[in-house]
Amino acid sequence: MADEPDRDDGLSVPPVPAPDEDAAPAGPDGAGVAPDAGEDALGADAGPDAAPGRRQEPDEREEVDRGYADLRRVHQLVSNNFYGAVDATGAAFGFGTVSSPGLAPGTIEPEEADRALRFYVPPRPCFDEALGILREHALVVLTGQDNCGRGAGSLALLRKILGDKAGLRSLSPANALAELAASRDLKPGQGYVILDYVGEVRPEAVQAYEIGRLSEELGRQGSYLVITAGDTARQRLALRDHCVPWQAPDPAELFGYCRRKLPHTGLEPDIERELLARVAEQRRPADVVEAVLALSRQGAEAALDTLRDRHRERVQEWFRKRPAAGDLLPLAALAFLEGIPERTFEKECAALAAHVRNWEQSGETPVAESDGSTGAPLSGAVADQSRARWRERAVGLVTTGSRPGPSRDAGRSERCLVFTSPRVRELVMAELHELYGYGLWYPLRQWLGELALLGDLDTRTEVARGVALLARHALVEVDENMLKVWSEGLTSQRVTAALTLQFMCDVEHLAPQALNIALSWTDNSGPRRAVTAAMALTGRLGSLYRLQALNWLWLMTHRGERIAFSARRSLVLLLQTAEQDPERALFILRYVRTVIAKAPAGSQERSIALRTAVQLLEAARLETPEPVAAALLRSVPDSARHLGSLWADVLYSNNRSRAVRALCGTLVQLRDDPSVTSAVHEIGEAMRTSMSGRQWALLCHHLSIALKHPDYAIPGAHQLAQVLLGSLRDWPPAGPRRSAESLIPTPPLTSAQGGRSK
């Protein structure tokens, strides 16, 4: 029996729904459904294209292939940054950040909670009010602005009631409340949190009486649930009676508390007065903590630099000078196109200027006037302005860098424009949104839509990153005017929309919104949006909400072939990007094993699961043609058991020949690595537990035929095959006994040692 996947967000592998409106029934011969051949035979091979449902048209599949090729290229460049570790005590979250405790669904370890609450000061009186509601109803909702300390407050409340050693678990922010209300899996004495709750995909799923039932069940179990959400949660009738408006603690009180927890640092009276004055201006607890840490580690001047926020002062000063359109438009363009080659940037700036010119010719207000007063029109300033002139006007905000050319040859690098720091880009985007209205953003949206449709992959990737930055300030506008349009467009637009949702996960309070938007595209929104959702559920989004992503992608494999094809590709991409994250890679393998084990023999559900499994076994690494399975066997010790079980299941299906080829290809890649011999032996042991004697004999037969192919007729691969089958030698096959070695042909003498035969 396959291992059960961790209950990562309180949900188990979902039941398979009936085929939806875009799925067609299987053909009369049950195409793609493994025949119930019994225990003593390997299934017949139906070929790589056998599938349930309507077959895709060639152009549809080619279009999806192009989209996933783009996603692979992006993940090749940024996958290391998606999962790296950095100090997350600051305010900004970018690529490579560590998630705050509870953001990713799953168990919250005591060490994580300790770290989050190291400098925690309960805000009064809202903390006491929330504690009273939690004691009475076992459920409370903390509402308020982002970054006011709601997440730490939820952990502090649960620990106050349950104690420091109580088990804490985070649930997914999308649909988790509906699932929990209908669940019988609540554990006694458990603390649950749902951070940045955004509602359900189906709003009618949670009603007031269900919340009442959930509260009663939590109380009966001695468990508690804390939800954090924006102010709009108070408008939901189901949650209205459980909401507490949350506020940040007093910054001066927090500053003093943190100083007492750290080694004492002496301060001059003038410096201390300035520090306290700056601290009093802060609205985010993380900023106060960052300043105290800087004071303790680097001294008073570093703490003042942190609180002064020189980047913000510089950006605000630039905008206070009321820049002309010739200076404003390049800066606005750079907010969405940072780091692309300068020649490309200038071309796109000219395109933006043309959109603005068309807007101004319609008689509207010039874009450079933020207050609606009359100013100088654009008048070709972008075309006439030299590079040096504009950079001089953006001094302190923009600088030049270089990026390697397509050949990655340093001698062929190209100059590019970049902001002086990532924070400057964020602040510029905030000022653009704060100061300028429809007169700027209407032509900007037209220009961004054109780039999403026609831009190259590098350009569209930066557009997605910029739109994700804009979503921090204008989420509704981004969703309605950009993402909804792009998600139903051509492949280039859909890839841009999917990347935007992934980049939105760089900001913790936007990650649940990104998940909710992606899931909304899977529900009666048409096949194009469903394909876009499948693309979005990879990368950072699929890593953060791993079980949620697997559950929804698995459900989508049972829809029409266009959607199912994309869902399978996304599952493969999830495994490819998980190669450097052993825990997540094993989780994916366990999930697929569980799905196969739960599917009835001979059912369409099992056929789909096996077809997905063989694609995972065939998958190549992102950067090389080496199979992911070979890379996992080298670097993830426990992967052999899961891979062996998957191979045994797939070999007993219509996908047998593909499974044999994938197995041979993996052995070829591992042939020169003696360290994997025990892993190959473990694969064989795992297969033995799942196969009968006749199945073993048939495997030996088919493997011996496959190893005669020139691509596999290599001595090292044959030796590993003998190790694989040698692990089964004590398993008696049907008929006369033969050694495993006798079933593996000797490679031709014309083959070079360790090389490929001609």
Coordinates of C-alpha atoms in Angstrom, one line a residue, residues 231-733:
D231 CA -11.3 44.4 6.9
T232 CA -13.8 43.0 4.4
A233 CA -14.2 39.9 6.5
R234 CA -16.4 41.9 8.9
Q235 CA -18.9 42.2 6.0
R236 CA -19.4 38.4 5.8
L237 CA -22.5 37.5 7.8
A238 CA -21.1 34.1 8.6
L239 CA -18.1 35.6 10.4
R240 CA -19.5 38.9 11.6
D241 CA -20.0 37.9 15.3
H242 CA -16.5 36.5 15.6
C243 CA -14.5 39.5 14.2
V244 CA -12.1 41.6 16.2
P245 CA -10.5 44.7 14.6
W246 CA -6.7 44.2 15.1
Q247 CA -4.2 47.0 15.7
A248 CA -0.4 47.0 15.8
P249 CA 1.2 47.4 19.3
D250 CA 2.3 50.8 20.4
P251 CA 5.7 51.3 18.6
A252 CA 7.4 52.9 21.6
E253 CA 6.3 50.1 23.9
L254 CA 7.5 47.5 21.4
F255 CA 10.8 49.4 20.9
G256 CA 11.5 49.4 24.7
Y257 CA 10.5 45.7 25.0
C258 CA 12.9 44.7 22.3
R259 CA 15.8 46.7 23.7
R260 CA 15.3 44.9 27.0
K261 CA 15.5 41.6 25.3
L262 CA 18.8 42.4 23.6
P263 CA 22.3 43.4 24.9
H264 CA 22.2 47.0 26.2
T265 CA 23.4 49.7 23.8
G266 CA 24.2 53.1 25.3
L267 CA 22.8 56.2 23.4
E268 CA 23.5 59.9 23.4
P269 CA 20.5 61.9 24.5
D270 CA 20.1 63.6 21.1
I271 CA 20.4 60.3 19.3
E272 CA 17.9 58.6 21.6
R273 CA 15.4 61.4 21.1
E274 CA 15.6 61.1 17.3
L275 CA 15.3 57.4 17.5
L276 CA 12.2 57.5 19.6
A277 CA 10.7 60.2 17.4
R278 CA 11.3 58.0 14.3
V279 CA 10.0 54.9 16.1
A280 CA 6.8 56.7 16.9
E281 CA 6.1 57.2 13.2
Q282 CA 6.3 53.5 12.4
R283 CA 3.1 51.6 11.7
R284 CA 4.5 48.1 11.1
P285 CA 5.9 46.0 14.0
A286 CA 8.5 44.4 11.7
D287 CA 10.0 47.8 11.0
V288 CA 10.5 48.5 14.7
V289 CA 12.0 45.1 15.3
E290 CA 14.4 45.6 12.4
A291 CA 15.5 48.9 13.8
V292 CA 16.2 47.4 17.2
L293 CA 18.2 44.6 15.7
A294 CA 20.2 47.1 13.7
L295 CA 20.8 49.1 16.9
S296 CA 22.1 46.0 18.7
R297 CA 24.3 44.7 15.9
Q298 CA 25.5 47.8 14.2
G299 CA 24.9 50.8 16.4
A300 CA 22.7 53.9 16.5
E301 CA 23.5 55.2 13.0
A302 CA 22.4 51.9 11.4
A303 CA 19.2 51.9 13.3
L304 CA 18.5 55.5 12.2
D305 CA 19.2 54.6 8.6
T306 CA 16.7 51.8 8.9
L307 CA 14.0 54.1 10.3
R308 CA 14.7 57.0 8.0
D309 CA 14.2 54.8 4.9
R310 CA 16.4 56.9 2.7
H311 CA 15.1 55.1 -0.4
R312 CA 11.6 56.3 0.4
E313 CA 12.7 59.8 0.9
R314 CA 14.6 59.8 -2.4
V315 CA 11.7 58.5 -4.4
Q316 CA 9.2 60.9 -2.8
E317 CA 11.5 63.8 -3.4
W318 CA 11.8 62.9 -7.1
F319 CA 8.0 62.8 -7.5
R320 CA 7.6 66.0 -5.6
K321 CA 9.4 67.8 -8.4
R322 CA 6.4 67.0 -10.7
P323 CA 8.5 65.3 -13.4
A324 CA 7.6 66.0 -17.0
A325 CA 6.2 63.2 -19.1
G326 CA 9.5 62.7 -20.8
D327 CA 11.0 61.7 -17.4
L328 CA 8.0 60.1 -15.9
L329 CA 7.2 57.6 -18.7
P330 CA 10.7 55.9 -18.8
L331 CA 10.5 55.5 -15.0
A332 CA 7.0 54.0 -15.2
A333 CA 8.2 51.7 -18.0
L334 CA 11.2 50.6 -16.0
A335 CA 8.9 49.6 -13.1
F336 CA 7.5 46.9 -15.4
L337 CA 10.6 46.2 -17.5
E338 CA 13.6 46.3 -15.2
G339 CA 16.7 44.5 -16.4
I340 CA 15.8 43.9 -20.0
P341 CA 18.4 45.0 -22.7
E342 CA 18.5 48.8 -23.1
R343 CA 17.8 48.6 -26.8
T344 CA 14.6 46.6 -26.1
F345 CA 13.7 49.0 -23.2
E346 CA 14.0 52.0 -25.5
K347 CA 11.8 50.4 -28.1
E348 CA 9.1 49.6 -25.5
C349 CA 9.4 53.1 -24.1
A350 CA 8.6 54.5 -27.6
A351 CA 5.6 52.2 -27.7
L352 CA 4.4 53.5 -24.4
A353 CA 4.8 57.0 -25.5
A354 CA 2.7 56.3 -28.6
H355 CA -0.1 54.9 -26.4
V356 CA 0.1 58.1 -24.2
R357 CA 0.1 60.3 -27.3
N358 CA -3.0 58.6 -28.6
W359 CA -4.6 59.2 -25.2
E360 CA -3.7 62.8 -25.1
Q361 CA -5.0 63.4 -28.7
S362 CA -8.4 62.2 -27.5
G363 CA -8.5 65.5 -25.5
E364 CA -7.8 64.1 -22.0
T365 CA -5.5 65.5 -19.3
P366 CA -1.7 65.1 -20.0
V367 CA -0.3 62.2 -17.9
A368 CA 2.4 64.2 -16.2
E369 CA -0.2 66.2 -14.3
S370 CA -1.1 64.3 -11.2
D371 CA -3.6 66.9 -9.9
G372 CA -5.5 67.5 -13.2
S373 CA -4.0 70.9 -14.0
T374 CA -2.7 71.7 -17.4
G375 CA 0.9 71.0 -18.3
A376 CA 3.2 70.5 -21.2
P377 CA 2.1 67.6 -23.5
L378 CA 4.5 64.8 -24.4
S379 CA 5.6 66.3 -27.7
G380 CA 7.9 63.6 -28.6
A381 CA 10.1 63.9 -25.5
V382 CA 10.8 60.2 -25.3
A383 CA 12.1 60.0 -28.9
D384 CA 14.2 63.2 -28.5
Q385 CA 15.7 62.5 -25.1
S386 CA 19.2 61.1 -24.8
R387 CA 20.0 58.3 -22.5
A388 CA 22.4 60.4 -20.4
R389 CA 19.9 63.2 -19.9
W390 CA 17.2 60.9 -18.5
R391 CA 19.6 59.0 -16.2
E392 CA 20.9 62.3 -14.9
R393 CA 17.3 63.2 -13.9
A394 CA 16.8 59.8 -12.2
V395 CA 20.0 59.9 -10.3
G396 CA 19.8 57.8 -7.1
L397 CA 16.9 55.8 -8.5
V398 CA 18.3 54.2 -11.7
T399 CA 21.6 52.8 -12.7
T400 CA 23.1 50.7 -15.5
G401 CA 24.0 47.1 -15.3
S402 CA 24.8 44.3 -17.7
R403 CA 23.2 41.0 -18.6
P404 CA 24.6 38.1 -20.5
G405 CA 23.5 37.7 -24.1
P406 CA 21.7 34.6 -25.4
S407 CA 24.9 32.7 -25.6
R408 CA 25.7 33.5 -21.9
D409 CA 29.1 34.7 -23.1
A410 CA 30.3 37.5 -20.8
G411 CA 32.0 39.1 -23.8
R412 CA 28.5 39.5 -25.4
S413 CA 26.7 41.0 -22.5
E414 CA 24.3 43.8 -23.0
R415 CA 23.7 47.0 -21.0
C416 CA 20.5 47.3 -19.1
L417 CA 18.7 49.7 -16.8
V418 CA 18.0 48.7 -13.2
F419 CA 16.8 50.4 -10.1
T420 CA 19.4 51.1 -7.4
S421 CA 17.7 48.6 -5.1
P422 CA 14.6 46.3 -5.3
R423 CA 12.9 48.6 -2.7
V424 CA 13.2 51.6 -5.0
R425 CA 11.2 49.7 -7.6
E426 CA 8.5 48.9 -5.1
L427 CA 8.4 52.5 -3.9
V428 CA 8.2 53.9 -7.5
M429 CA 5.3 51.6 -8.2
A430 CA 3.6 52.8 -5.0
E431 CA 4.0 56.5 -5.9
L432 CA 2.8 55.9 -9.5
H433 CA -0.4 54.3 -8.1
E434 CA -0.8 56.9 -5.4
L435 CA -0.3 60.1 -7.5
Y436 CA -1.5 59.3 -11.0
G437 CA -5.0 58.2 -12.1
Y438 CA -6.7 57.1 -15.2
G439 CA -4.8 59.4 -17.5
L440 CA -1.6 57.4 -16.9
W441 CA -2.9 54.0 -16.1
Y442 CA -5.3 53.6 -19.1
P443 CA -2.4 53.9 -21.6
L444 CA -0.2 51.9 -19.3
R445 CA -2.7 49.0 -19.2
Q446 CA -3.0 49.1 -23.0
W447 CA 0.8 49.0 -23.3
L448 CA 1.1 46.1 -20.8
G449 CA -1.6 44.1 -22.6
E450 CA 0.4 44.5 -25.8
L451 CA 3.6 43.3 -24.1
A452 CA 1.8 40.3 -22.6
L453 CA 0.6 39.4 -26.1
L454 CA 3.6 40.2 -28.3
G455 CA 6.7 40.5 -26.0
D456 CA 9.4 38.0 -25.8
L457 CA 9.7 35.7 -22.7
D458 CA 12.2 37.9 -20.9
T459 CA 9.9 41.0 -21.4
R460 CA 6.8 39.1 -20.4
T461 CA 8.5 37.8 -17.3
E462 CA 9.4 41.3 -16.1
V463 CA 5.9 42.5 -17.0
A464 CA 4.5 39.7 -14.7
R465 CA 6.9 40.8 -12.0
G466 CA 5.9 44.4 -12.3
V467 CA 2.1 43.6 -12.4
A468 CA 2.6 41.5 -9.2
L469 CA 4.2 44.6 -7.6
L470 CA 1.2 46.7 -8.7
A471 CA -1.2 44.1 -7.2
R472 CA 0.1 45.1 -3.8
H473 CA -1.7 48.4 -4.2
A474 CA -4.4 47.7 -6.8
L475 CA -5.3 44.0 -6.6
V476 CA -8.9 44.4 -7.8
E477 CA -7.8 46.5 -10.8
V478 CA -5.0 44.0 -11.7
D479 CA -7.4 41.0 -11.4
E480 CA -10.3 42.5 -13.4
N481 CA -8.4 44.5 -16.1
M482 CA -5.4 42.3 -16.7
L483 CA -5.4 38.8 -15.3
K484 CA -9.0 38.0 -16.3
V485 CA -8.3 39.2 -19.8
W486 CA -4.9 37.5 -20.2
S487 CA -6.0 34.2 -18.6
E488 CA -8.4 33.6 -21.5
G489 CA -6.1 34.9 -24.2
L490 CA -3.3 33.4 -26.3
T491 CA -0.5 31.3 -24.9
S492 CA 1.8 34.3 -24.3
Q493 CA -0.9 36.1 -22.3
R494 CA -1.8 33.0 -20.3
V495 CA 1.9 32.4 -19.4
T496 CA 2.2 36.1 -18.3
A497 CA -0.9 35.7 -16.1
A498 CA 0.4 32.5 -14.6
L499 CA 3.8 34.1 -13.8
T500 CA 2.1 37.1 -12.3
L501 CA 0.3 34.9 -9.7
Q502 CA 3.5 33.1 -8.9
F503 CA 5.4 36.4 -8.4
M504 CA 2.5 37.7 -6.2
C505 CA 3.6 35.0 -3.7
D506 CA 6.6 37.1 -2.9
V507 CA 4.4 39.2 -0.7
E508 CA 2.9 37.1 2.1
H509 CA -0.6 38.7 2.2
L510 CA -0.9 38.4 -1.6
A511 CA 0.0 34.7 -1.7
P512 CA -3.5 33.6 -0.6
Q513 CA -5.1 36.0 -3.1
A514 CA -3.0 34.4 -5.9
L515 CA -4.2 31.0 -4.8
N516 CA -7.8 32.1 -4.7
I517 CA -7.6 33.7 -8.2
A518 CA -6.0 30.5 -9.7
L519 CA -8.6 28.3 -8.2
S520 CA -11.4 30.5 -9.4
W521 CA -10.2 29.9 -12.9
T522 CA -10.8 26.2 -12.5
D523 CA -14.5 26.5 -11.7
N524 CA -16.8 27.1 -14.7
S525 CA -14.5 29.7 -16.3
G526 CA -13.8 27.8 -19.5
P527 CA -11.0 25.6 -20.7
R528 CA -8.5 28.4 -21.4
R529 CA -8.7 29.8 -17.9
A530 CA -8.5 26.3 -16.5
V531 CA -5.3 25.7 -18.5
T532 CA -3.9 29.0 -17.1
A533 CA -4.7 27.9 -13.6
A534 CA -2.8 24.6 -14.2
M535 CA 0.2 26.7 -15.3
A536 CA -0.1 28.9 -12.3
L537 CA -0.2 26.0 -9.8
T538 CA 3.5 25.3 -10.4
G539 CA 6.6 27.2 -9.2
R540 CA 6.3 29.3 -6.1
L541 CA 2.5 29.0 -5.8
G542 CA 2.6 25.2 -6.1
S543 CA 5.5 25.0 -3.6
L544 CA 3.8 27.1 -1.0
Y545 CA 0.4 25.4 -1.2
R546 CA 1.7 22.0 -2.3
L547 CA -1.2 19.7 -1.3
Q548 CA -3.8 22.2 -2.5
A549 CA -2.0 22.4 -5.9
L550 CA -1.7 18.6 -6.1
N551 CA -5.4 18.1 -5.2
W552 CA -6.6 20.6 -7.8
L553 CA -4.3 19.4 -10.5
W554 CA -5.3 15.9 -9.9
L555 CA -9.0 16.8 -10.2
M556 CA -8.2 18.6 -13.5
T557 CA -6.6 15.4 -14.9
H558 CA -10.2 14.0 -15.0
R559 CA -11.6 16.8 -17.1
G560 CA -11.5 17.3 -20.9
E561 CA -8.3 16.4 -22.7
R562 CA -7.1 19.9 -23.2
I563 CA -7.3 20.6 -19.5
A564 CA -6.1 17.2 -18.4
F565 CA -3.1 17.4 -20.7
S566 CA -2.1 20.7 -19.0
A567 CA -2.7 19.4 -15.5
R568 CA -0.4 16.4 -16.2
R569 CA 2.3 18.8 -17.6
S570 CA 2.0 20.9 -14.4
L571 CA 2.4 17.8 -12.2
V572 CA 5.6 17.0 -14.1
L573 CA 6.8 20.5 -13.7
L574 CA 6.1 20.4 -10.0
L575 CA 8.4 17.4 -9.7
Q576 CA 11.0 19.0 -11.9
T577 CA 11.2 22.1 -9.7
A578 CA 11.2 20.0 -6.5
E579 CA 14.4 18.2 -7.4
Q580 CA 16.4 20.4 -5.0
D581 CA 13.8 20.2 -2.3
P582 CA 13.9 16.5 -1.2
E583 CA 11.0 16.8 1.2
R584 CA 8.7 18.2 -1.5
A585 CA 9.9 15.7 -4.1
L586 CA 9.1 12.8 -1.8
F587 CA 5.7 14.3 -1.0
I588 CA 4.8 14.4 -4.7
L589 CA 5.8 10.8 -5.1
R590 CA 3.9 9.7 -2.0
Y591 CA 0.9 11.6 -3.3
V592 CA 0.8 9.8 -6.6
R593 CA 1.4 6.4 -5.0
T594 CA -1.6 7.1 -2.7
V595 CA -3.8 8.1 -5.6
I596 CA -2.9 4.9 -7.5
A597 CA -3.5 2.7 -4.4
K598 CA -7.0 4.2 -3.8
A599 CA -8.1 3.9 -7.5
P600 CA -10.2 0.8 -8.2
A601 CA -8.5 -1.8 -10.5
G602 CA -9.5 -1.4 -14.1
S603 CA -11.2 2.0 -13.6
Q604 CA -10.7 5.1 -15.6
E605 CA -9.5 6.8 -12.5
R606 CA -6.6 4.3 -12.2
S607 CA -5.8 4.6 -15.9
I608 CA -5.4 8.4 -15.5
A609 CA -3.3 8.0 -12.4
L610 CA -1.0 5.5 -14.1
R611 CA -0.7 7.7 -17.2
T612 CA 0.3 10.6 -14.9
A613 CA 2.8 8.4 -13.1
V614 CA 4.6 7.3 -16.3
Q615 CA 5.0 10.9 -17.3
L616 CA 6.7 11.6 -14.0
L617 CA 9.0 8.6 -14.5
E618 CA 9.9 9.9 -18.0
A619 CA 10.4 13.5 -16.9
A620 CA 13.8 15.1 -17.6
R621 CA 15.5 17.6 -15.4
L622 CA 14.9 21.3 -16.1
E623 CA 18.5 22.0 -17.2
T624 CA 19.6 18.6 -18.7
P625 CA 18.1 15.7 -20.5
E626 CA 18.9 13.4 -17.5
P627 CA 15.7 11.9 -16.0
V628 CA 14.5 13.4 -12.8
A629 CA 14.3 9.9 -11.4
A630 CA 18.1 9.5 -11.8
A631 CA 18.7 12.8 -10.1
L632 CA 16.5 11.8 -7.2
L633 CA 18.1 8.4 -6.8
R634 CA 21.5 10.2 -6.5
S635 CA 20.5 12.9 -4.0
V636 CA 17.3 11.8 -2.1
P637 CA 17.9 8.5 -0.2
D638 CA 14.3 7.5 0.3
S639 CA 13.2 8.1 -3.3
A640 CA 14.1 4.6 -4.4
R641 CA 11.3 3.0 -2.5
H642 CA 8.7 5.3 -4.0
L643 CA 10.0 5.2 -7.5
G644 CA 10.2 1.4 -7.4
S645 CA 6.5 1.2 -6.3
L646 CA 5.5 3.6 -9.1
W647 CA 7.4 1.6 -11.7
A648 CA 5.8 -1.7 -10.5
D649 CA 2.3 -0.1 -10.8
V650 CA 3.0 1.4 -14.3
L651 CA 4.5 -1.8 -15.7
Y652 CA 1.2 -3.5 -15.0
S653 CA -0.8 -1.2 -17.3
N654 CA -1.2 0.0 -20.8
N655 CA 1.9 2.2 -20.3
R656 CA 4.3 -0.8 -20.0
S657 CA 6.6 0.0 -22.9
R658 CA 7.0 3.6 -21.9
A659 CA 7.8 2.5 -18.3
V660 CA 10.4 0.1 -19.6
R661 CA 12.0 2.8 -21.7
A662 CA 12.0 5.2 -18.8
L663 CA 13.6 2.5 -16.6
C664 CA 16.3 1.7 -19.1
G665 CA 17.0 5.4 -19.6
T666 CA 17.4 5.9 -15.9
L667 CA 19.8 3.0 -15.6
V668 CA 21.9 4.4 -18.5
Q669 CA 22.2 7.7 -16.7
L670 CA 23.3 6.0 -13.5
R671 CA 25.7 3.5 -15.1
D672 CA 28.9 5.4 -14.1
D673 CA 27.9 6.2 -10.5
P674 CA 28.7 3.3 -8.1
S675 CA 27.0 5.1 -5.2
V676 CA 23.6 4.4 -6.6
T677 CA 23.9 0.6 -6.7
S678 CA 22.1 0.2 -3.4
A679 CA 19.3 2.6 -4.5
V680 CA 18.9 0.5 -7.7
H681 CA 18.7 -2.6 -5.5
E682 CA 16.1 -0.9 -3.4
I683 CA 14.0 -0.2 -6.5
G684 CA 14.0 -3.9 -7.3
E685 CA 13.0 -4.8 -3.7
A686 CA 10.1 -2.3 -3.9
M687 CA 9.0 -3.8 -7.2
R688 CA 9.2 -7.3 -5.7
T689 CA 6.6 -6.5 -3.1
S690 CA 4.1 -5.4 -5.8
M691 CA 4.6 -8.1 -8.4
S692 CA 3.8 -11.8 -8.8
G693 CA 6.2 -14.4 -10.1
R694 CA 4.8 -14.2 -13.7
Q695 CA 4.9 -10.4 -13.7
W696 CA 8.6 -10.6 -12.7
A697 CA 9.3 -13.0 -15.5
L698 CA 7.6 -10.8 -18.0
L699 CA 9.5 -7.8 -16.7
C700 CA 12.8 -9.7 -17.2
H701 CA 11.7 -10.6 -20.8
H702 CA 10.7 -7.0 -21.7
L703 CA 13.8 -5.5 -20.1
S704 CA 16.0 -7.9 -22.0
I705 CA 14.5 -6.9 -25.3
A706 CA 14.7 -3.2 -24.5
L707 CA 18.4 -3.5 -23.5
K708 CA 19.2 -4.7 -27.0
H709 CA 18.4 -1.2 -28.3
P710 CA 21.6 0.7 -29.3
D711 CA 20.7 3.5 -26.9
Y712 CA 20.7 1.1 -23.9
A713 CA 23.2 -1.6 -25.0
I714 CA 25.9 -0.2 -22.7
P715 CA 27.9 -2.4 -20.2
G716 CA 27.3 -0.2 -17.2
A717 CA 23.5 -0.1 -17.8
H718 CA 23.5 -3.9 -18.1
Q719 CA 25.3 -4.3 -14.8
L720 CA 22.8 -2.1 -13.0
A721 CA 19.9 -4.1 -14.6
Q722 CA 21.5 -7.2 -13.2
V723 CA 21.5 -5.5 -9.8
L724 CA 17.9 -4.5 -10.2
L725 CA 16.8 -8.0 -11.2
G726 CA 19.2 -9.7 -8.9
S727 CA 17.3 -8.3 -6.0
L728 CA 14.4 -10.5 -7.2
R729 CA 16.4 -13.7 -7.7
D730 CA 15.0 -15.3 -4.6
W731 CA 11.4 -14.7 -6.0
P732 CA 10.5 -17.9 -7.9
P733 CA 9.2 -17.1 -11.4

